[in-house]
mmCIF file with all atom_site columns, C-alpha atoms and ligand atoms in Angstrom:
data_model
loop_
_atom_site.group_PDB
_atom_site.id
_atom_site.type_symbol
_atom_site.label_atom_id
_atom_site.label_alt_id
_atom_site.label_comp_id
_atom_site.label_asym_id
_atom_site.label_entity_id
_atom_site.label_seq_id
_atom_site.pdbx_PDB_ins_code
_atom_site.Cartn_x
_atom_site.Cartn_y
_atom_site.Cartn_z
_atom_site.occupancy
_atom_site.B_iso_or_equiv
_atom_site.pdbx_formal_charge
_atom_site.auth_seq_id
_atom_site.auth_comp_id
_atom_site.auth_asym_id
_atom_site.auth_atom_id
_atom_site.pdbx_PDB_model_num
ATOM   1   C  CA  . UNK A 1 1   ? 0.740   3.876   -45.636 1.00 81.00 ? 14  UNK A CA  1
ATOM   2   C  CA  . UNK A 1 2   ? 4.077   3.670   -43.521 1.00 90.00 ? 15  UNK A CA  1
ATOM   3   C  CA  . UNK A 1 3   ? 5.890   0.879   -42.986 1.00 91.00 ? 16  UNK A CA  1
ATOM   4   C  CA  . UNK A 1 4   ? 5.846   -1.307  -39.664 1.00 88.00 ? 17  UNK A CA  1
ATOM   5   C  CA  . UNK A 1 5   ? 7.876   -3.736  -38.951 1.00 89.00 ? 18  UNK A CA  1
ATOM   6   C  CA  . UNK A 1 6   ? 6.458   -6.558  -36.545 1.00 89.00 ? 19  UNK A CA  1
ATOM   7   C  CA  . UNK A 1 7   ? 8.586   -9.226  -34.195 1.00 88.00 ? 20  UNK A CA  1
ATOM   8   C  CA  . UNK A 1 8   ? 8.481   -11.949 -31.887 1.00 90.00 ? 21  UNK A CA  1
ATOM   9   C  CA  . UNK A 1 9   ? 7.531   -11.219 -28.466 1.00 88.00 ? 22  UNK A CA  1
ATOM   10  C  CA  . UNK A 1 10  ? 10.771  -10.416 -26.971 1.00 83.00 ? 23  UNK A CA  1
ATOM   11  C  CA  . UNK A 1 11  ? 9.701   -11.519 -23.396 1.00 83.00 ? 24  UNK A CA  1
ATOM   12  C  CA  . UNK A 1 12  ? 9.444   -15.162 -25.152 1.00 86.00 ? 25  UNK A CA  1
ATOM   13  C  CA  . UNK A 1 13  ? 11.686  -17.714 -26.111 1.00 88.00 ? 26  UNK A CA  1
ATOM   14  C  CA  . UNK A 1 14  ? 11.563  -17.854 -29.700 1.00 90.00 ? 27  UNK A CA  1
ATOM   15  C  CA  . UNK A 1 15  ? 10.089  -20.871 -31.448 1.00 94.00 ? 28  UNK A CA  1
ATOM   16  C  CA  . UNK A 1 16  ? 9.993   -20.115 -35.068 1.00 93.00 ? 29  UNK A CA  1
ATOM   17  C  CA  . UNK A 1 17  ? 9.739   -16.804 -37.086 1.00 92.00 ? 30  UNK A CA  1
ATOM   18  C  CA  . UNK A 1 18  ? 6.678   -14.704 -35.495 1.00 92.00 ? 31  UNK A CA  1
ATOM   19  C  CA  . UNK A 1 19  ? 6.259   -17.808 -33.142 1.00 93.00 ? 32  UNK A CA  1
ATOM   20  C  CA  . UNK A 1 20  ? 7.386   -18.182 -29.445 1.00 93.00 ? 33  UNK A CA  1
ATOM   21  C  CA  . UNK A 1 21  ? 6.858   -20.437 -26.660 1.00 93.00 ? 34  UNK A CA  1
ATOM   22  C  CA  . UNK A 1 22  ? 4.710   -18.458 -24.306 1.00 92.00 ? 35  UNK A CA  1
ATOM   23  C  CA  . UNK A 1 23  ? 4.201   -22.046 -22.332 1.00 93.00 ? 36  UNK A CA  1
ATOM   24  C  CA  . UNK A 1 24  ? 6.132   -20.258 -19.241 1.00 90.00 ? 37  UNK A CA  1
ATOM   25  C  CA  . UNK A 1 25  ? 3.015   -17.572 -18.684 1.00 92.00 ? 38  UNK A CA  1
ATOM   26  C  CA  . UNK A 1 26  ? 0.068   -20.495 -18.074 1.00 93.00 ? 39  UNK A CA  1
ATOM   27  C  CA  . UNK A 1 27  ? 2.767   -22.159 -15.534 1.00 92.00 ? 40  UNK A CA  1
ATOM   28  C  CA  . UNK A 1 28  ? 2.470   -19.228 -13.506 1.00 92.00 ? 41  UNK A CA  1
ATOM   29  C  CA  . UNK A 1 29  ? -1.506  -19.348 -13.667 1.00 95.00 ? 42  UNK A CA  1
ATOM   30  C  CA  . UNK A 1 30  ? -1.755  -22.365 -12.291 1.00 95.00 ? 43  UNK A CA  1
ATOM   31  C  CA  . UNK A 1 31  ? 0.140   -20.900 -8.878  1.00 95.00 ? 44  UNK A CA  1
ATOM   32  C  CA  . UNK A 1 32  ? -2.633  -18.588 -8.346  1.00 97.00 ? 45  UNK A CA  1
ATOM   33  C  CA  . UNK A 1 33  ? -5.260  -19.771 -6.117  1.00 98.00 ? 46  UNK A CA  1
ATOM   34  C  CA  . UNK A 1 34  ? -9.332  -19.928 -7.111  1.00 97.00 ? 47  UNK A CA  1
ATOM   35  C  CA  . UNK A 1 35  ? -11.856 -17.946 -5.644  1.00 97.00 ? 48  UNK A CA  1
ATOM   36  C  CA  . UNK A 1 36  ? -12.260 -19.135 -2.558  1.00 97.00 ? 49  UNK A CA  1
ATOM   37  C  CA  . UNK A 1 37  ? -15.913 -17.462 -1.182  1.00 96.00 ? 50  UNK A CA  1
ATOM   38  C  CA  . UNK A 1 38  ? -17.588 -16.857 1.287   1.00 95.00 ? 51  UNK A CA  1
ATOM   39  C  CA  . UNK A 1 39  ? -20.980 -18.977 2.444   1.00 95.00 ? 52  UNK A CA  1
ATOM   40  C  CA  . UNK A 1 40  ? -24.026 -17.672 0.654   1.00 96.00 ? 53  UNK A CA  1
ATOM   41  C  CA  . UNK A 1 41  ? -26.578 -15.980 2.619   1.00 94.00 ? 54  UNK A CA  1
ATOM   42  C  CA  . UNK A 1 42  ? -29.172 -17.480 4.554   1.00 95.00 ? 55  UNK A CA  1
ATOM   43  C  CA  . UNK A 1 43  ? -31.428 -17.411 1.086   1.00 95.00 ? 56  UNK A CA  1
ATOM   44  C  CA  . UNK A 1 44  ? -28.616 -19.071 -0.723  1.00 95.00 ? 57  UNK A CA  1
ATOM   45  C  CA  . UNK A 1 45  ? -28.063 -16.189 -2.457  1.00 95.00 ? 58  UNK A CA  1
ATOM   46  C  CA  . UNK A 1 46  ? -24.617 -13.692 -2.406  1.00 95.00 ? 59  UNK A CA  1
ATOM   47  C  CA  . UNK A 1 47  ? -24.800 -10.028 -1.762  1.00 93.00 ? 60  UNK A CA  1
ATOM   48  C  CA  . UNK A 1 48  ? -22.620 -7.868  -3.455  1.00 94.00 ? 61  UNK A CA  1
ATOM   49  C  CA  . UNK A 1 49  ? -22.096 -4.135  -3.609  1.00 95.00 ? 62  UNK A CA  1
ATOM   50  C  CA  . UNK A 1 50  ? -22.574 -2.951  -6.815  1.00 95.00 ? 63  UNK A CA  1
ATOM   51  C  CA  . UNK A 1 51  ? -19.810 -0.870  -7.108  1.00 95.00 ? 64  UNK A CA  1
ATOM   52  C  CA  . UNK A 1 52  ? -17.316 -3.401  -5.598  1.00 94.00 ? 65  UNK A CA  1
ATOM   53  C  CA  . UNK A 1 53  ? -18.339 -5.977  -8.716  1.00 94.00 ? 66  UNK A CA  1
ATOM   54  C  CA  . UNK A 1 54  ? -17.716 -2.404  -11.414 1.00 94.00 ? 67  UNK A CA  1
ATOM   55  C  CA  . UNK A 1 55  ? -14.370 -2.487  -9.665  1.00 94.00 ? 68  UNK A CA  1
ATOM   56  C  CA  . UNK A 1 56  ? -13.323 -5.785  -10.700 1.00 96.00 ? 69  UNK A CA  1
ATOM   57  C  CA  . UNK A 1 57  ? -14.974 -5.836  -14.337 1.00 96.00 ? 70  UNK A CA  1
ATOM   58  C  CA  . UNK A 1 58  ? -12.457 -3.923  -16.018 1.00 96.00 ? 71  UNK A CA  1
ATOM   59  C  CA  . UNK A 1 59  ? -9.941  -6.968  -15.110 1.00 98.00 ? 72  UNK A CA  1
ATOM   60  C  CA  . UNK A 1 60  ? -12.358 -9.626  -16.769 1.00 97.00 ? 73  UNK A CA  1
ATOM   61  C  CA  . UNK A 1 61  ? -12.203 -8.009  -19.895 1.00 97.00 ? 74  UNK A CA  1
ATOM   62  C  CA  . UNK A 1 62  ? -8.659  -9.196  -20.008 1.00 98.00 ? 75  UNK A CA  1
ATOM   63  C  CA  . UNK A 1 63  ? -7.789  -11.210 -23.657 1.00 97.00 ? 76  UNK A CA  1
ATOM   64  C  CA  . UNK A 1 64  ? -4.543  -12.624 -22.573 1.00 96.00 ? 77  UNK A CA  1
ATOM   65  C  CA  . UNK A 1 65  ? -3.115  -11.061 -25.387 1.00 95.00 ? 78  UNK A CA  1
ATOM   66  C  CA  . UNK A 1 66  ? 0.078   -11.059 -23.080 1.00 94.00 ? 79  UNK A CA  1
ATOM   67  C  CA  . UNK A 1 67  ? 1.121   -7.404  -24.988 1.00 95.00 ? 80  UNK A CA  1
ATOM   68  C  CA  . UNK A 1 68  ? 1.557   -6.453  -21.395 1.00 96.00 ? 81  UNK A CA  1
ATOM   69  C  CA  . UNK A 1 69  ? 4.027   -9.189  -20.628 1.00 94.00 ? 82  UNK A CA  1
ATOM   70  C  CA  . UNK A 1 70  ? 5.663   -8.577  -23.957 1.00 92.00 ? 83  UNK A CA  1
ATOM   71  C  CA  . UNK A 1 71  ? 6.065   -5.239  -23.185 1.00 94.00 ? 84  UNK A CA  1
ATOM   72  C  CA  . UNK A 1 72  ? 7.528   -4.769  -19.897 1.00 94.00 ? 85  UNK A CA  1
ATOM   73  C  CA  . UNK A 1 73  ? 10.823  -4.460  -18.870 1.00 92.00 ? 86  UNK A CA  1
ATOM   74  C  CA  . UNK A 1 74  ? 10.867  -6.480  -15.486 1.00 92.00 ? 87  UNK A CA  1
ATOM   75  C  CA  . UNK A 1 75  ? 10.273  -9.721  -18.088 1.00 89.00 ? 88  UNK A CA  1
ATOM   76  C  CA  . UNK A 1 76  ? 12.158  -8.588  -20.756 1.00 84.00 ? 89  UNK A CA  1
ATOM   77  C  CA  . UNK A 1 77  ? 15.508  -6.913  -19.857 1.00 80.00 ? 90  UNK A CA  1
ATOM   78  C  CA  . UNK A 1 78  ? 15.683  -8.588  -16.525 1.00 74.00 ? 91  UNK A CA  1
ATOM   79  C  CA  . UNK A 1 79  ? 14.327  -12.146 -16.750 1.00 68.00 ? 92  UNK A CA  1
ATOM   80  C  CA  . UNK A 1 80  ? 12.746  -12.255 -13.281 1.00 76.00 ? 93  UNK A CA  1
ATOM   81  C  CA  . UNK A 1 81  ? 11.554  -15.860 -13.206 1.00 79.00 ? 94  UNK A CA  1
ATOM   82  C  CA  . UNK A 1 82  ? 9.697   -15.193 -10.003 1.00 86.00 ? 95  UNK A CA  1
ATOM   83  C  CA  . UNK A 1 83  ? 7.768   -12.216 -11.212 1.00 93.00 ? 96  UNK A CA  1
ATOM   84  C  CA  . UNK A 1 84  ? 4.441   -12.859 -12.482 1.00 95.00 ? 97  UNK A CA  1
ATOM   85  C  CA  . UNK A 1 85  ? 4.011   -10.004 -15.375 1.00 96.00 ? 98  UNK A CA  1
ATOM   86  C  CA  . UNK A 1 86  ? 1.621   -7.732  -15.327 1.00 97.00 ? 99  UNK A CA  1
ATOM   87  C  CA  . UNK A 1 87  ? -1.131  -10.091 -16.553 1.00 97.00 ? 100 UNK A CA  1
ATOM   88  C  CA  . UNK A 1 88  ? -1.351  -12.290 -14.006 1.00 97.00 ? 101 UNK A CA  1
ATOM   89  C  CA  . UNK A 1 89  ? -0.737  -9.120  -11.357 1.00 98.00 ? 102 UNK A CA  1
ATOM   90  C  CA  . UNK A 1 90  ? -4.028  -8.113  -13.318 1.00 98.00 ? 103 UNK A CA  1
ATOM   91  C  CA  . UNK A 1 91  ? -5.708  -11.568 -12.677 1.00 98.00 ? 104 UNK A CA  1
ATOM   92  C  CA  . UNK A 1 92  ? -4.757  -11.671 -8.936  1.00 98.00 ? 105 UNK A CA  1
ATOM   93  C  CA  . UNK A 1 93  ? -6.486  -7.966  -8.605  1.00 98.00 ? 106 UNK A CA  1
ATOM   94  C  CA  . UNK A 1 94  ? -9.336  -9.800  -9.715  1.00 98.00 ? 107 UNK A CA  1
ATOM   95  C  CA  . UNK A 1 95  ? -9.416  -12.390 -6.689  1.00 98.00 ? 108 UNK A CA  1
ATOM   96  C  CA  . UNK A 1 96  ? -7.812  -10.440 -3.885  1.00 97.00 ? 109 UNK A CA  1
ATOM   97  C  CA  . UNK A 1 97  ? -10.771 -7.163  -5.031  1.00 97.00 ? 110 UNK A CA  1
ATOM   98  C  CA  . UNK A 1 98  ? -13.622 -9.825  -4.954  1.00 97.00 ? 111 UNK A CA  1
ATOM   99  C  CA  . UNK A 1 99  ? -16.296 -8.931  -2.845  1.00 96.00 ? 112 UNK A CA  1
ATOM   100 C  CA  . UNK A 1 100 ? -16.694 -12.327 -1.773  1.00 97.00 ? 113 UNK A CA  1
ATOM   101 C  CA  . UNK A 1 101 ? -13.085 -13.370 -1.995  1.00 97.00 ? 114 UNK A CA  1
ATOM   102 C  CA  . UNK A 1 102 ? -12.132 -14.944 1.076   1.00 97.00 ? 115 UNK A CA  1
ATOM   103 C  CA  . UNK A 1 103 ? -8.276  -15.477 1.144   1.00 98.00 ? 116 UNK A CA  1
ATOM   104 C  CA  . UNK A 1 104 ? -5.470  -13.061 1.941   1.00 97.00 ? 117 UNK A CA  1
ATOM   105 C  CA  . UNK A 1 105 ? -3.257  -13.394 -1.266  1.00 97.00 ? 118 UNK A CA  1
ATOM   106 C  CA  . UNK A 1 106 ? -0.888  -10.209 0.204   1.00 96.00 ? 119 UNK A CA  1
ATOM   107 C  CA  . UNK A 1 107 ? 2.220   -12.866 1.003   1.00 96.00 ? 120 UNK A CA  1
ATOM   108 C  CA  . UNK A 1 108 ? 1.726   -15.026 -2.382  1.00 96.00 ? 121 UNK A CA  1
ATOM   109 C  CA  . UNK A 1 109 ? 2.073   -11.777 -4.315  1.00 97.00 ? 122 UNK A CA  1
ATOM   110 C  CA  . UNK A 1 110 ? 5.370   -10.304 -2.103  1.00 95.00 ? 123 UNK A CA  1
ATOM   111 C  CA  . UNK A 1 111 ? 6.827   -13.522 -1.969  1.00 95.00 ? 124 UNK A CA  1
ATOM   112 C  CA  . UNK A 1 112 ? 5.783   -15.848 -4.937  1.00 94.00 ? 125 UNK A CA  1
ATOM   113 C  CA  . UNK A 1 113 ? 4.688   -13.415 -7.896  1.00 95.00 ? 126 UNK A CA  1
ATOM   114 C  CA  . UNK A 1 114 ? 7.324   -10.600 -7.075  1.00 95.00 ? 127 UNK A CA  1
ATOM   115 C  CA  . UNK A 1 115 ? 4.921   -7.742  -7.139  1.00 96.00 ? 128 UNK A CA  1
ATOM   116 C  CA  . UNK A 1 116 ? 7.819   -5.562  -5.775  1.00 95.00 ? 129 UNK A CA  1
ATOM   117 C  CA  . UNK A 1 117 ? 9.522   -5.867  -9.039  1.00 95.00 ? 130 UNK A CA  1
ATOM   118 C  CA  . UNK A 1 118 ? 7.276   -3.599  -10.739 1.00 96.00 ? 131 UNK A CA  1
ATOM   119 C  CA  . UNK A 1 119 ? 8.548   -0.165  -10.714 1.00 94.00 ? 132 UNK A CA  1
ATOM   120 C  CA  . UNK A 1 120 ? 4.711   1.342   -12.431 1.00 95.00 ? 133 UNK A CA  1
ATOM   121 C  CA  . UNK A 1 121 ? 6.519   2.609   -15.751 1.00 95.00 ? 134 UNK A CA  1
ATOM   122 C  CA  . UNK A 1 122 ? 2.814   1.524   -17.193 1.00 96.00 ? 135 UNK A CA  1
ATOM   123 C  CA  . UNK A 1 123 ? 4.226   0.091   -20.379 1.00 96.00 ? 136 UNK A CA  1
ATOM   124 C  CA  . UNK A 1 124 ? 2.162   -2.012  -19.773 1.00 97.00 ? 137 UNK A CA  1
ATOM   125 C  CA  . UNK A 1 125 ? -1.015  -0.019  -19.461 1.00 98.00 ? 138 UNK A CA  1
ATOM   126 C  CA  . UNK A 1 126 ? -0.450  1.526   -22.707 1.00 97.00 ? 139 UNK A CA  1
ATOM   127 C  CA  . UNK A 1 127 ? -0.006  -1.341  -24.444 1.00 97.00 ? 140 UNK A CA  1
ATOM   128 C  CA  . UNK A 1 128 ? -3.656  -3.162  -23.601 1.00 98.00 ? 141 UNK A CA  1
ATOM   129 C  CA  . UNK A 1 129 ? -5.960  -3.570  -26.027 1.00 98.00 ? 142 UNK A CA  1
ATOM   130 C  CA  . UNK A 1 130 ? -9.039  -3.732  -23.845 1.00 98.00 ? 143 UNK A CA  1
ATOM   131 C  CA  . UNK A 1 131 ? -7.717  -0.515  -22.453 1.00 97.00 ? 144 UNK A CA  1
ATOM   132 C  CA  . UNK A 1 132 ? -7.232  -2.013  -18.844 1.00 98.00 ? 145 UNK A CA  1
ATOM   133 C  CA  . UNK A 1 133 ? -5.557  0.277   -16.334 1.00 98.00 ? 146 UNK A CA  1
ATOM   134 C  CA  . UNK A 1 134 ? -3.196  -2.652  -15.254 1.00 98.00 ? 147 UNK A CA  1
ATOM   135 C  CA  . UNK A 1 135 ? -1.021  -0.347  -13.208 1.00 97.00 ? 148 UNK A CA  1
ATOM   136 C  CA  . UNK A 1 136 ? -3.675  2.533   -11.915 1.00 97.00 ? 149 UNK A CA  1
ATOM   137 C  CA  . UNK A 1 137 ? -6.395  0.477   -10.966 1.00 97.00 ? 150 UNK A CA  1
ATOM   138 C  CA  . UNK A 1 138 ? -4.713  -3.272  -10.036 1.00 97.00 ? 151 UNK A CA  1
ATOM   139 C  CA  . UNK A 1 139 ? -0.871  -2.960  -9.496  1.00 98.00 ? 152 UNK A CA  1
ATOM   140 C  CA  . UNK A 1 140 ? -1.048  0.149   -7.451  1.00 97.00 ? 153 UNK A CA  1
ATOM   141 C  CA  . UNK A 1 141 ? -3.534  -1.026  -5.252  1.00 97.00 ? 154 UNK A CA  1
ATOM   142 C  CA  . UNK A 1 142 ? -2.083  -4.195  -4.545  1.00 97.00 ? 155 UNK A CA  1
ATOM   143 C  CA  . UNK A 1 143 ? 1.230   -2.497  -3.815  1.00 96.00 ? 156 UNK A CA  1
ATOM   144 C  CA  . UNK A 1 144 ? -0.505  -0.308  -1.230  1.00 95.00 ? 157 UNK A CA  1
ATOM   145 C  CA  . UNK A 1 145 ? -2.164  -3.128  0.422   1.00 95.00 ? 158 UNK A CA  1
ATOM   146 C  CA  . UNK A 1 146 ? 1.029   -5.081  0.798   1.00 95.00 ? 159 UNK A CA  1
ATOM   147 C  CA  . UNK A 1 147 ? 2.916   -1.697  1.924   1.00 94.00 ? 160 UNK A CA  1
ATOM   148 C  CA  . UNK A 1 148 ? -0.070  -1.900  4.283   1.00 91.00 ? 161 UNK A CA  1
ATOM   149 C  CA  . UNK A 1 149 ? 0.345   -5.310  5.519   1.00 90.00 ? 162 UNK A CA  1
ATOM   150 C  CA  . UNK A 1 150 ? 4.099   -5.563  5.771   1.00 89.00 ? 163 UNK A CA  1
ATOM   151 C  CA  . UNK A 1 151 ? 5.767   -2.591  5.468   1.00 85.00 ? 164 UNK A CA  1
ATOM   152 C  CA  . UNK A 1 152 ? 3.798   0.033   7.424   1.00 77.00 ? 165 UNK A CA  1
ATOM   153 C  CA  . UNK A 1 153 ? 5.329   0.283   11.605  1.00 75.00 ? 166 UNK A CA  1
ATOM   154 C  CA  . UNK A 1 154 ? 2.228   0.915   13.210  1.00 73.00 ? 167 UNK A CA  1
ATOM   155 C  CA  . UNK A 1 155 ? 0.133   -2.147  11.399  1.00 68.00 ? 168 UNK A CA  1
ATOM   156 C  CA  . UNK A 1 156 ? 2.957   -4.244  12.726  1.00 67.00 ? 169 UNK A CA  1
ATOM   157 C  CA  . UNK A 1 157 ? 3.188   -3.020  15.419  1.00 72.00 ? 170 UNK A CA  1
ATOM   158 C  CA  . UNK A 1 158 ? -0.469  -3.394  16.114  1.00 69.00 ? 171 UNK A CA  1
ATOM   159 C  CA  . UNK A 1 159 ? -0.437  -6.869  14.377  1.00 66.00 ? 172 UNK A CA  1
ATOM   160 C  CA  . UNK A 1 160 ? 2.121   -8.070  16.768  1.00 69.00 ? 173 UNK A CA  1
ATOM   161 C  CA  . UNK A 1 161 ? 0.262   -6.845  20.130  1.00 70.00 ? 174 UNK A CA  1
ATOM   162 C  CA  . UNK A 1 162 ? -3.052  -8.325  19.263  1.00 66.00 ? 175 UNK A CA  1
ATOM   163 C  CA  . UNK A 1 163 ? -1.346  -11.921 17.768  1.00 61.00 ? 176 UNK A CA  1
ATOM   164 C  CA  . UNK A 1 164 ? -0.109  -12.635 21.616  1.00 53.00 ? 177 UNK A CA  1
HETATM 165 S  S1  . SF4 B 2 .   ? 4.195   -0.983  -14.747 1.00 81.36 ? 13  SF4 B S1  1
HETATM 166 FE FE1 . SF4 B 2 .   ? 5.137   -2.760  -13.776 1.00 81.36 ? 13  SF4 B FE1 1
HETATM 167 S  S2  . SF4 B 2 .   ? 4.181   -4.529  -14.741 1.00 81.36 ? 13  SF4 B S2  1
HETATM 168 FE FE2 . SF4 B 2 .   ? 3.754   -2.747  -16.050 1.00 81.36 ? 13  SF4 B FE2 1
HETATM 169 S  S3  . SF4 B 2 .   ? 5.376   -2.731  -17.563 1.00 81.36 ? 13  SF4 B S3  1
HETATM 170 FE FE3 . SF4 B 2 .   ? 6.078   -1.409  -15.885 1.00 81.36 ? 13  SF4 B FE3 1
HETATM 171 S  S4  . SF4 B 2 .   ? 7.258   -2.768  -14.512 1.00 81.36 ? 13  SF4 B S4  1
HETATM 172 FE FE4 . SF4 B 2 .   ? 6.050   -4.098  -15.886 1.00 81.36 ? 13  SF4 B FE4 1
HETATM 173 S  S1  . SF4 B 2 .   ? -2.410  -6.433  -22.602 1.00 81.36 ? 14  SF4 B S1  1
HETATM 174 FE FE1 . SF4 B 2 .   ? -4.391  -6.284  -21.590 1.00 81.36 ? 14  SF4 B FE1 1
HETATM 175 S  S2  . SF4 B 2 .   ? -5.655  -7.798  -22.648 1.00 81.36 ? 14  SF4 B S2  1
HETATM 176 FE FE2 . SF4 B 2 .   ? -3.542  -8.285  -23.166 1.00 81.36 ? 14  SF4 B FE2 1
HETATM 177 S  S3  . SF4 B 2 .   ? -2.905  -9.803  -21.624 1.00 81.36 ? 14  SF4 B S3  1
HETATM 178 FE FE3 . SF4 B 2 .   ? -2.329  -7.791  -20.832 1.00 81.36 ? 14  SF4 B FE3 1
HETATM 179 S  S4  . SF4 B 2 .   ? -4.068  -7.185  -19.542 1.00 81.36 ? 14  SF4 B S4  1
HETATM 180 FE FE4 . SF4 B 2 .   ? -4.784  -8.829  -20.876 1.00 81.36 ? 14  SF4 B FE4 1
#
């Protein structure tokens, strides 16, 4: 059998031995907002497209493990208090790709959970134990709907003629 050596998570502040304070990571869950949904249909029930809820399962299956957190650079080499890790990116997928999701989360994640800090190395993909494609499936997508939203000339552009 060869060796392996195991340590703290580095992305923590250590607390004893194998033991850190991940306190920091549930502080940042409580800034992200509930599902919010839409009214149920007129037989109280909600419709949802099958494929649209497959999308989102993958992110459920999350452990919060926080190997992904532990693992990526943004949160370890450059202590980015006001990025969220790749965990909670992975949660927010989960809300803003809800079928019956209601809110616009694009703004919270630019400007509150610092999804622009994540440069898709996918450390943090290959590090999940529930084999979750954080960066493929969630981070990616995200960053193309905020490129979308606030970075693409003709949306604004659009945005601003139909605002007035
Ligand atoms: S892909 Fe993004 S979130 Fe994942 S480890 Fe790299 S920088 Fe961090
Ligand atoms: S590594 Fe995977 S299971 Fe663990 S916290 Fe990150 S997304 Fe969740």
């Amino acid at each position: 059998m060869n060796p392996f050596r195991l340590n703290p998570f580095g992305a923590s502040p250590k607390l004893r031995d194998l033991v850190t304070d991940v306190s920091w990571n549930y502080e940042i869950n409580k800034n992200i907002r509930p599902l919010t949904p839409k009214p149920r249909e007129t037989d109280g029930t909600y419709r949802m497209m099958q494929e649209d809820i497959e999308r989102i399962q993958e992110f459920h299956k999350c452990i919060e493990c926080f190997l992904c957190q532990n693992v990526c650079h943004v949160m370890r080499d450059q202590n980015v208090q006001e990025f969220a890790g790749p965990r909670f990116l992975i949660r927010i997928a989960s809300l803003a790709m809800h079928p019956l999701d209601t809110l616009n989360r694009l703004k919270e994640l630019k400007d509150v959970f610092g999804l622009g800090y994540c440069n898709i190395t996918k450390c943090c993909t290959e590090v999940c134990p529930e084999d979750i494609k954080i960066t493929d499936n969630g981070i990616i997508p995200l960053k193309e709907r905020v490129a979308g939203a606030f970075y693409d000339p003709l949306a604004w552009i659009l945005k601003s003629l139909t605002s007035k």
